[in-house]
Short mmCIF file of C-alpha atoms in Angstrom, two decimals:
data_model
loop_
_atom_site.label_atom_id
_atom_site.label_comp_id
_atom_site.label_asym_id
_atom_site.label_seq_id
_atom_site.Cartn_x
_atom_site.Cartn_y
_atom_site.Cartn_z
CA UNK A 1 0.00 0.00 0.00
CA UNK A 2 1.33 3.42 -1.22
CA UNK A 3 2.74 5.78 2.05
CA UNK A 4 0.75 8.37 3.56
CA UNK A 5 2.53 11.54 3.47
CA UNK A 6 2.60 13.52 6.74
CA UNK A 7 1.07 17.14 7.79
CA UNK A 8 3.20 19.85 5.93
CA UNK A 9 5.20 17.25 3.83
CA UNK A 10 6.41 19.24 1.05
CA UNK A 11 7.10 16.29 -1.38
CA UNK A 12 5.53 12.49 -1.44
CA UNK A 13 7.68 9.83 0.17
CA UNK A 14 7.00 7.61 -2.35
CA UNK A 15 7.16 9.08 -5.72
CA UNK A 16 8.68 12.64 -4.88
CA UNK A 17 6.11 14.61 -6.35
CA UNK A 18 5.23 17.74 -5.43
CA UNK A 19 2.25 18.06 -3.01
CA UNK A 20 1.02 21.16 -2.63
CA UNK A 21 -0.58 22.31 -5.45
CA UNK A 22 -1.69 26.31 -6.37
CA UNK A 23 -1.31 26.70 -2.71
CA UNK A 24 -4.67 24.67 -2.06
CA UNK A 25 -4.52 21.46 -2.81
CA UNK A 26 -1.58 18.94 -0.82
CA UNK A 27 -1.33 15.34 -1.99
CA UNK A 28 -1.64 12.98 0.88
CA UNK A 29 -1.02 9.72 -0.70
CA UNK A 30 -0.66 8.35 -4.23
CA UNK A 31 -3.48 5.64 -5.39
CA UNK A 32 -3.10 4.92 -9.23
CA UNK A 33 -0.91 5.07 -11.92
CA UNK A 34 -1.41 4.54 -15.42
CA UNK A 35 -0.17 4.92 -19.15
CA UNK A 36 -0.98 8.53 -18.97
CA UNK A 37 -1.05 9.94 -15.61
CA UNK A 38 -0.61 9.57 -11.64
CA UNK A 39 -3.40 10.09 -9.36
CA UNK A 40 -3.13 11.24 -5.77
CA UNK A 41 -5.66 11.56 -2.66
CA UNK A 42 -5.76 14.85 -1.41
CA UNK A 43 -7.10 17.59 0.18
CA UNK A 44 -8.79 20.98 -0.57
CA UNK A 45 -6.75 22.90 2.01
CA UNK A 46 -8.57 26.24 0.75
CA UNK A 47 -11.66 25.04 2.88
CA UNK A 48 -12.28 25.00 6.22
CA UNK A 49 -13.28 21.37 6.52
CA UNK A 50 -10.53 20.57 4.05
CA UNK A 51 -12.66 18.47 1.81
CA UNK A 52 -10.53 15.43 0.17
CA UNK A 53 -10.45 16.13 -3.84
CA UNK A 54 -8.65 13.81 -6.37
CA UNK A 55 -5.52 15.25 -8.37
CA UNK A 56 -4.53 13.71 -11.53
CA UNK A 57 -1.18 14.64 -13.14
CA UNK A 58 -0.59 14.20 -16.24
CA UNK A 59 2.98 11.62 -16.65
CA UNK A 60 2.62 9.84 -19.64
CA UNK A 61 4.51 6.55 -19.76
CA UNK A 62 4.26 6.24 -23.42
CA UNK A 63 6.83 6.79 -26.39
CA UNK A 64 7.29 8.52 -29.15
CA UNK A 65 6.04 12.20 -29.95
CA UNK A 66 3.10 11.46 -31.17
CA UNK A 67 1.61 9.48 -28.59
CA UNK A 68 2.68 12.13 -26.51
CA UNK A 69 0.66 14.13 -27.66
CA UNK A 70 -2.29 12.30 -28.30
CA UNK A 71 -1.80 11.64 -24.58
CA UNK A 72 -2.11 15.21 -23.71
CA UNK A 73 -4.78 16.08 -25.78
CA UNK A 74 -6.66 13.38 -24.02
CA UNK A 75 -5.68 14.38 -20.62
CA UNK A 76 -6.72 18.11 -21.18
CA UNK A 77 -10.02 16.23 -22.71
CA UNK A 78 -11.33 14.92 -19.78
CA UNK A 79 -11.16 18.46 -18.24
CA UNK A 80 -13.04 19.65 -20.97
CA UNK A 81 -15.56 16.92 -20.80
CA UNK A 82 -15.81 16.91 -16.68
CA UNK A 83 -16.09 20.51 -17.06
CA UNK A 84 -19.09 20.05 -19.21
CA UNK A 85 -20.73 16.75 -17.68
CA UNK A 86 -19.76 17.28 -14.22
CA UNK A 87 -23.04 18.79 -12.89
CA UNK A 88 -24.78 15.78 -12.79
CA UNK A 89 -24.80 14.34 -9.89
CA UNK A 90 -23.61 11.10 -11.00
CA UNK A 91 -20.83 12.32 -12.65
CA UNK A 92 -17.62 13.87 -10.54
CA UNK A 93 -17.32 17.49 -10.70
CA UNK A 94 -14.39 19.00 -12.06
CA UNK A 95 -12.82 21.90 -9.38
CA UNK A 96 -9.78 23.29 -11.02
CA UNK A 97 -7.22 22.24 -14.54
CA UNK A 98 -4.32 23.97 -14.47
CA UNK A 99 -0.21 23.80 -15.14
CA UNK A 100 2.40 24.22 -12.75
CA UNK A 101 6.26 23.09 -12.83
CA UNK A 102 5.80 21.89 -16.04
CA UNK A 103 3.14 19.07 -15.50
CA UNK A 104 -0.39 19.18 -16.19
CA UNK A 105 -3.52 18.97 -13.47
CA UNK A 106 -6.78 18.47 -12.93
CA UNK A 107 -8.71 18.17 -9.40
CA UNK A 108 -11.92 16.43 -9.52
CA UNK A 109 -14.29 15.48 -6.71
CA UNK A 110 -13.51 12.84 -4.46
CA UNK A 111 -16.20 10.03 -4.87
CA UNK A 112 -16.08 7.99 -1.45
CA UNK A 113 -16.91 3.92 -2.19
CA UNK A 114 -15.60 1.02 -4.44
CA UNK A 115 -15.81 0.58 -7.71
CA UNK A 116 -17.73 -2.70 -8.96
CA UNK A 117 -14.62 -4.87 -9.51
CA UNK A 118 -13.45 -4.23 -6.70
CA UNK A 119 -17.35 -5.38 -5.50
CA UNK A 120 -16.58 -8.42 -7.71
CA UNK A 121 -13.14 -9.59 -5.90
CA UNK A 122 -14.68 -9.07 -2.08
CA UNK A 123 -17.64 -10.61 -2.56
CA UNK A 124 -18.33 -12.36 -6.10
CA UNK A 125 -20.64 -12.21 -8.68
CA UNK A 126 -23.70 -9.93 -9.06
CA UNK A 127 -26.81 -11.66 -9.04
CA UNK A 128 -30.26 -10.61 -11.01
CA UNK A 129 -31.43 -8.26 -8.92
CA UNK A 130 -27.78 -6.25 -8.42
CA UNK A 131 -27.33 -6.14 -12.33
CA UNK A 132 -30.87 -4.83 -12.92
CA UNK A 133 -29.54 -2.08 -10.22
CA UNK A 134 -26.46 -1.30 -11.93
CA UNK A 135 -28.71 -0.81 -15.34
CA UNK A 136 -31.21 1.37 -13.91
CA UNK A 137 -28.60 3.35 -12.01
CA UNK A 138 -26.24 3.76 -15.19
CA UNK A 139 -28.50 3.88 -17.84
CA UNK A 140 -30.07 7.19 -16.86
CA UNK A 141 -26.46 8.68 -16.99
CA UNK A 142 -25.47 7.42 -20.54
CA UNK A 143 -29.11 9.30 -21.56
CA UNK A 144 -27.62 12.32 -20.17
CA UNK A 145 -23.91 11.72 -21.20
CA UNK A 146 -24.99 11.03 -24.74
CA UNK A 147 -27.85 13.87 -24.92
CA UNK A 148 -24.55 16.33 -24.80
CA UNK A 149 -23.24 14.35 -27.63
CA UNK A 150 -20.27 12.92 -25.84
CA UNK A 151 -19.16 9.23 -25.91
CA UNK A 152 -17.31 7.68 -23.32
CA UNK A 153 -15.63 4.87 -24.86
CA UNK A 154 -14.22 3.17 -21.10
CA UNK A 155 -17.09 1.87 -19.64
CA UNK A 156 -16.40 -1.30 -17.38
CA UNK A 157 -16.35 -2.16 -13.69
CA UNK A 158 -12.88 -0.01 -12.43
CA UNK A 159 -14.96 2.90 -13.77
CA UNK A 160 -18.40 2.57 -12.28
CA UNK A 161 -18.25 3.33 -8.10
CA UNK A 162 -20.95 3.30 -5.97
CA UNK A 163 -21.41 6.07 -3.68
CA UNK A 164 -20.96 5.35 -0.24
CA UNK A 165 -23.73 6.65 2.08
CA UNK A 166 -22.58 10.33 3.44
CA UNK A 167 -21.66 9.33 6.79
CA UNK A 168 -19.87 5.88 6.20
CA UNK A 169 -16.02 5.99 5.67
CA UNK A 170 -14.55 4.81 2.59
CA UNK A 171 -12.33 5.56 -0.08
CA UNK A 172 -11.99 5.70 -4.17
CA UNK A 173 -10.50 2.90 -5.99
CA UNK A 174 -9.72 1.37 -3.09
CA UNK A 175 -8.78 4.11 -1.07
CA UNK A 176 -8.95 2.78 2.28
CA UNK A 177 -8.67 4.62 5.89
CA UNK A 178 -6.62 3.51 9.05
CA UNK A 179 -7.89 0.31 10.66
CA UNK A 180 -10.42 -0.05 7.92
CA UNK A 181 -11.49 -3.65 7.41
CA UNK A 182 -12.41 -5.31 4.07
CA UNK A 183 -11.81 -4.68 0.22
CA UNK A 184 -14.47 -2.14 0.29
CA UNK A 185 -12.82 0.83 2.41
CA UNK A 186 -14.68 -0.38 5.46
CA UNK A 187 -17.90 0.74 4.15
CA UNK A 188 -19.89 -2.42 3.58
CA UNK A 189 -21.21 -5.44 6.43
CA UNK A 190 -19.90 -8.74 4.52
CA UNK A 191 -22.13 -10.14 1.82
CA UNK A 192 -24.18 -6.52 1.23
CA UNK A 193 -24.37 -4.96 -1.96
CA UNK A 194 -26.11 -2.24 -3.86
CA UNK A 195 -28.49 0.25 -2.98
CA UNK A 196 -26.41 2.54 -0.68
CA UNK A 197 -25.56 5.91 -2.21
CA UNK A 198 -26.09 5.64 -5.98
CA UNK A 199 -23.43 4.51 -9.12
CA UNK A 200 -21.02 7.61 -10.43
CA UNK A 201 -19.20 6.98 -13.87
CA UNK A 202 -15.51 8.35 -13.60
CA UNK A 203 -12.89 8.34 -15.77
CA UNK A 204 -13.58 10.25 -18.79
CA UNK A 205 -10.08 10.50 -20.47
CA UNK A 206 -11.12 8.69 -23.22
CA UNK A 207 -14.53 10.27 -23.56
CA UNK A 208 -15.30 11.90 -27.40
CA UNK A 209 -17.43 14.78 -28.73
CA UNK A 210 -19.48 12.45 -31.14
CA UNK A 211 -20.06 15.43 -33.77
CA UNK A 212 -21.54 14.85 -37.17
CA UNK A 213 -18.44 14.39 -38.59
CA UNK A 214 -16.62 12.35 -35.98
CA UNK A 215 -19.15 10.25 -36.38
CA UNK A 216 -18.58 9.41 -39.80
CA UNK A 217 -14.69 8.81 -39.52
CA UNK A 218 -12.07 6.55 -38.20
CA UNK A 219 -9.98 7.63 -35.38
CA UNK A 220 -7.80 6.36 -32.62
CA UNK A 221 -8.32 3.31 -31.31
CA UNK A 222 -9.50 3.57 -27.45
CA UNK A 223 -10.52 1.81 -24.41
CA UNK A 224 -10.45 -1.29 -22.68
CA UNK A 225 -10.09 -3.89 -25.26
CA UNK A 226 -12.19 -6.49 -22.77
CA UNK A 227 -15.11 -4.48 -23.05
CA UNK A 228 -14.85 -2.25 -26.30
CA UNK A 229 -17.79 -2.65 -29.14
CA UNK A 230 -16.20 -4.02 -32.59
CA UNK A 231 -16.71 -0.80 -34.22
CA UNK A 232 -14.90 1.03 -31.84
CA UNK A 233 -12.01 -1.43 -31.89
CA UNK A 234 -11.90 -0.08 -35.66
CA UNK A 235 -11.31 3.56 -34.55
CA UNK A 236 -14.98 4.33 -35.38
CA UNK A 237 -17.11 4.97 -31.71
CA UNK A 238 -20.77 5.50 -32.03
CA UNK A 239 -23.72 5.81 -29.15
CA UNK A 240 -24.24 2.33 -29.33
CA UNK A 241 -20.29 1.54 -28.56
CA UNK A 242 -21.61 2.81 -25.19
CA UNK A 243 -24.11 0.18 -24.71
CA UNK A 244 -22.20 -2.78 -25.74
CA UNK A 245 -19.55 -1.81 -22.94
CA UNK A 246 -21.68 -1.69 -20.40
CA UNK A 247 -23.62 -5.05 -21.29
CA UNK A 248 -20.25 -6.87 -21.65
CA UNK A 249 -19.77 -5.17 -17.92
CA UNK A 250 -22.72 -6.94 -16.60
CA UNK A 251 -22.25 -10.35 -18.23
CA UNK A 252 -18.48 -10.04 -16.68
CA UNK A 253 -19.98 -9.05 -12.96
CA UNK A 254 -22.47 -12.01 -13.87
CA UNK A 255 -19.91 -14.49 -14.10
CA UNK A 256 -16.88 -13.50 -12.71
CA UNK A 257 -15.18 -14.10 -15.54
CA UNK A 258 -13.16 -12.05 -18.15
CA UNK A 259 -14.85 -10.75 -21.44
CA UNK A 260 -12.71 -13.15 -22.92
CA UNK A 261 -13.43 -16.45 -22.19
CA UNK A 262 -17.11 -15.75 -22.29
CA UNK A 263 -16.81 -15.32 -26.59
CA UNK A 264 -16.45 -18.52 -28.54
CA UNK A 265 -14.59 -17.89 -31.25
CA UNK A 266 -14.91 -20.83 -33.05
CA UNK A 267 -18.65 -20.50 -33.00
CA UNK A 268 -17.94 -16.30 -33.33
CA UNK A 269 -21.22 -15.88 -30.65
CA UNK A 270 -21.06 -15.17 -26.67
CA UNK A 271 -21.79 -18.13 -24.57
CA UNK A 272 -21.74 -16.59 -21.22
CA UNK A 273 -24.66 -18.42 -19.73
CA UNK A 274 -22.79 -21.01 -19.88
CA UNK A 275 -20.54 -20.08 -16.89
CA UNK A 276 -23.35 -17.80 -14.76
CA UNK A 277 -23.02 -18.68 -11.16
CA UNK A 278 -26.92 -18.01 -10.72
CA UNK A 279 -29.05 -18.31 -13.37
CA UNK A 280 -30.98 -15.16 -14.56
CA UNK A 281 -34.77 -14.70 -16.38
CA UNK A 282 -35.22 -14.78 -20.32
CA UNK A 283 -36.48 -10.87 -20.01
CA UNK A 284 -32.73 -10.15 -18.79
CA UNK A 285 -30.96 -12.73 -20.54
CA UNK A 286 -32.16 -11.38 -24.06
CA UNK A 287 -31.85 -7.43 -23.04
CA UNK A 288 -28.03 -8.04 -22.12
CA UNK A 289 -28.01 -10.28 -25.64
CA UNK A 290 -29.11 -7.26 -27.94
CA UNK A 291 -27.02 -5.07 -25.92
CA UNK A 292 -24.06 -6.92 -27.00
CA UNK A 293 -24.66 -7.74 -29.85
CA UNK A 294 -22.14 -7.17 -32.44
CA UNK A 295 -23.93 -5.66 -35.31
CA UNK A 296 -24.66 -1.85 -34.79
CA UNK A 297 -28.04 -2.25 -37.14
CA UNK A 298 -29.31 -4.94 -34.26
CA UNK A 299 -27.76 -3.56 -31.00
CA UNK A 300 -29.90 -1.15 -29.21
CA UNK A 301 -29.06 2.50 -30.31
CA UNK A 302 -30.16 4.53 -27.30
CA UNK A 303 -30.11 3.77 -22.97
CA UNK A 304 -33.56 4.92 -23.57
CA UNK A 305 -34.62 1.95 -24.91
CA UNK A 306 -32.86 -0.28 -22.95
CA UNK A 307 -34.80 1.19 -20.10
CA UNK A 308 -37.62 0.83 -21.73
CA UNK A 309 -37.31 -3.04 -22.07
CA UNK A 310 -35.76 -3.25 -18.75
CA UNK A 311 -38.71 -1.82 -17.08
CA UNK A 312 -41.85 -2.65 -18.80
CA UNK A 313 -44.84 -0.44 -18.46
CA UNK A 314 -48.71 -1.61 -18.49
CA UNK A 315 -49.86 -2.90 -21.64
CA UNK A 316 -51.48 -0.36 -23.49
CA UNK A 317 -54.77 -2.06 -24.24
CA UNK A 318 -54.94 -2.05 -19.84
CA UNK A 319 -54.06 1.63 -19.55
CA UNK A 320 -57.43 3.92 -20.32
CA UNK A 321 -57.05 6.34 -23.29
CA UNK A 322 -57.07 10.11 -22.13
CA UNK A 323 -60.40 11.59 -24.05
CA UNK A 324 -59.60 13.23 -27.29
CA UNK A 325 -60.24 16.62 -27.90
CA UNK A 326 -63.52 17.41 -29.92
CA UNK A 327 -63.09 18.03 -33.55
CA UNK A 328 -63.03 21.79 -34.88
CA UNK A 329 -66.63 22.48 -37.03
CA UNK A 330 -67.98 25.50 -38.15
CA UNK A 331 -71.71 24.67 -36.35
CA UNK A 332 -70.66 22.08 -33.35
CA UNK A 333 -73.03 19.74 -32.65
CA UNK A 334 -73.12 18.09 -29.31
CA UNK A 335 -75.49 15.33 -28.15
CA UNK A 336 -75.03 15.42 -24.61
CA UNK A 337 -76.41 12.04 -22.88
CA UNK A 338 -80.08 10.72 -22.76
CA UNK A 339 -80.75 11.99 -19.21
CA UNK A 340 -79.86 15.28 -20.15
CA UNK A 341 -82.94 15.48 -22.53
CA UNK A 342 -85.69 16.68 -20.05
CA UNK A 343 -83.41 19.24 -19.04
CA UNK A 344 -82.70 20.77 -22.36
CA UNK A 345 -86.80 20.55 -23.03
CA UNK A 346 -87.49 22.52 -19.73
CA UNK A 347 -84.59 25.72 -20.80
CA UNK A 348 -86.60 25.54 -23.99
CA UNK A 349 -89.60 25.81 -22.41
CA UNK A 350 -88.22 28.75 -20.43
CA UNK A 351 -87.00 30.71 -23.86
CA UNK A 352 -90.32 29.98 -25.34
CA UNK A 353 -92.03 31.76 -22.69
CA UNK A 354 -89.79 35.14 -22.65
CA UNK A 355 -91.25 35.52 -26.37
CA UNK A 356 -94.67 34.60 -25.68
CA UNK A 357 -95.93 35.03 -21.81
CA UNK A 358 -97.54 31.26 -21.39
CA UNK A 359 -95.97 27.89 -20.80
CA UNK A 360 -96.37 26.31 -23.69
CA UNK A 361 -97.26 22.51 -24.45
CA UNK A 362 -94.34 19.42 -23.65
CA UNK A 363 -93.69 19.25 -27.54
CA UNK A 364 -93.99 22.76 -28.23
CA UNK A 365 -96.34 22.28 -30.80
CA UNK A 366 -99.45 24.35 -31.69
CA UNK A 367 -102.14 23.62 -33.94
CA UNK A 368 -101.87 24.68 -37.31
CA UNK A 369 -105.35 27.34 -37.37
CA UNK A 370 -103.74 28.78 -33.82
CA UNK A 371 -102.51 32.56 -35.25
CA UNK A 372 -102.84 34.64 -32.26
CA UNK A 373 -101.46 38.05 -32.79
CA UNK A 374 -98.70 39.49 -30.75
CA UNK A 375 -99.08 42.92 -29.13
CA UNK A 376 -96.21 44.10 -31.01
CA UNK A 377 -95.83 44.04 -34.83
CA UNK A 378 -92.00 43.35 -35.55
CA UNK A 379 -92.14 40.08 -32.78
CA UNK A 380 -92.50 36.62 -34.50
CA UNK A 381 -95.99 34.91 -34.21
CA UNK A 382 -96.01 32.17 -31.74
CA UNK A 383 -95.94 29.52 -34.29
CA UNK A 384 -92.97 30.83 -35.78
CA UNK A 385 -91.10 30.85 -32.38
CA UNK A 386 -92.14 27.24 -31.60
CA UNK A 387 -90.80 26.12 -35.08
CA UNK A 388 -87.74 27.73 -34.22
CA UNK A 389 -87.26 26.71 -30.92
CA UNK A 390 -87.75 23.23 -32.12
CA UNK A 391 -85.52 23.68 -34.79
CA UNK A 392 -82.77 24.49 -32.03
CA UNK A 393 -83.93 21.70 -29.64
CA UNK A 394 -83.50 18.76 -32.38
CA UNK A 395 -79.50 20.53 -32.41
CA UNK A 396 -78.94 19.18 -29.10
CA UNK A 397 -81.40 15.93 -28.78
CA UNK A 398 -81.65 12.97 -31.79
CA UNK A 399 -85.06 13.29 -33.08
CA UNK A 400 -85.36 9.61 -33.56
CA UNK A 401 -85.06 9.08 -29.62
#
């Protein structure tokens, strides 16, 4: 386990990197290393609780110029992209990028819990139930990542980590206090798993802006070659290089085993049921299925509808249909109900008397010889209003009822 540097420690014990950064932000321990970078525990001295923070710097182990470079344009990516994405709450936040004695930074929010291979090691394979967590946790987060038209192109277990709750102690990656028992920084009682502070998706070196015309050209090659979609292996990411990832992540934290030996290549198909500690339903089994499979055209394009068939809704024919609006006429016609009849006869009845001072019979009919004169000569005779009146009454009632 890397050494903890001590209070006011000017340089790291183990790697002799500098550890106060900008005046804010010390190093206390070193946690990760990589083909591009070192990353180092540390804390936000600039705050009175001195929150801890992660610092990458950016050391590329690599050769040659040009991968040096393609290293630091990927490094000062991720700032770019954490910058941009990190406002979800799922997604760490980026707090400063900057240069300083000729190395590159960035400091990113600490994200206290495991990540779920380290899950995997302590206490073995997911079952049904955690995997359908992990999808409905993650899924939601691709919509968003992908809705800003950014790709991640590293999605597998050492870059999913689930939140641990705010007042447990824990660490990231690994990260584990003094006296802490267990794989998972101390934060978990043996055999529990899932549903404790939500999953975050880190690491986003390798994310890309999937413009219009990105999308329709090659590129680098990029990502975890366990888990990367067969167009992307090509140089050519899409959306759906997303989803494939992450279903060759579950069928791996199914399992237990590596990507690897779960692809027959003899029979060119994936036979990972074959080695599933516990076996899971049809629904599942054929969601993870299209989600890896290999041609774009039948993969699913969107975490939208992967959510969709992970979490069915009511059938439509069982769900009522909201009432449609009624359609636009020049003269509407309604026909209200059959019990609403006697009412409409009795406001006739009402306007018919206004016009002609007597209550007149239920059909509003007079005989045909019945001309009695009005007392004033421009108002309508009363045979004339009743023809009316029942010319406006069949309107609103069927005459054939």
């Amino acid at each position: 386990m890397p050494h903890q540097n001590l209070e006011g420690t000017k340089f790291c014990r183990s790697c002799g990197s500098k550890l106060l950064l900008k005046d804010r932000y010390r190093a206390i321990k070193p946690i990760g290393q990589g083909g591009f970078g070192r990353t180092f525990l540390a804390l936000d001295e600039d705050k009175p609780s001195k929150p801890r923070c992660v610092i990458k710097q950016f050391f590329p182990q690599v050769q040659g110029t040009s991968n040096i470079q393609k290293a630091a344009e990927l490094f000062h990516q991720e700032a770019m992209r954490l910058d941009e994405l990190g406002k979800h709450p799922q997604i760490p936040d980026l707090l400063a990028h900057f240069d300083q004695d000729g190395f590159s930074y960035l400091v990113q929010e600490f994200i206290a819990g495991s990540t779920l291979s380290q899950e995997l090691a302590s206490k073995g394979s997911f079952n049904e139930t955690e995997i359908r967590q992990v999808l409905n946790d993650l899924l939601p987060v691709l919509q968003f990542v992908h809705s800003q038209e950014v790709i991640h192109r590293d999605i597998k277990p050492a870059n999913i980590i689930r939140r641990s709750p705010p007042n447990a102690r824990g660490g990231q990656g690994g990260i584990d206090p003094p006296n802490a028992r267990g794989g998972q920084g101390g934060i978990d009682p043996p055999n529990a798993r899932g549903g404790q502070g939500g999953i975050v998706l880190v690491d986003f070196g390798a994310s890309k802006v999937a413009t219009q015309a990105a999308l329709q050209q090659t590129g680098t090659t990029i990502g975890s070659p366990e888990y990367v979609a067969p167009e992307q292996a090509r140089g050519w990411a899409v959306f759906a290089s997303d989803i494939y990832s992450l279903g060759v992540t579950c069928i791996h934290l199914l399992t237990g085993l590596s990507p690897f030996n779960l692809y027959d290549i003899q029979q060119d198909r994936w036979v990972w049921r074959q080695s599933l500690k516990r076996p899971v339903s049809e629904a599942l089994g054929k969601i993870l299925d299209k989600m890896i499979e290999s041609a774009i055209n039948r993969r699913y394009q969107s975490a939208t509808e992967v959510l969709r068939d992970l979490n069915p809704q009511t059938p439509a024919s069982a769900t009522p249909k909201p009432p449609s609006p009624p359609p636009i006429k020049s003269s509407p016609v309604f026909a209200p109900p059959p019990a609403a009849k006697g009412i409409i006869d009795q406001e006739l009845a009402d306007v018919s008397s206004q016009f002609i001072g007597a209550t007149p019979a239920k059909n509003h009919q007079e005989p045909a010889n019945s001309q009695k004169p009005l007392s004033s000569p421009n108002t309508k005779s009363k045979s004339q209003i009743d023809q009316e009146l029942e010319e406006l009454r069949s309107q609103f009632i069927d005459p054939g009822k």
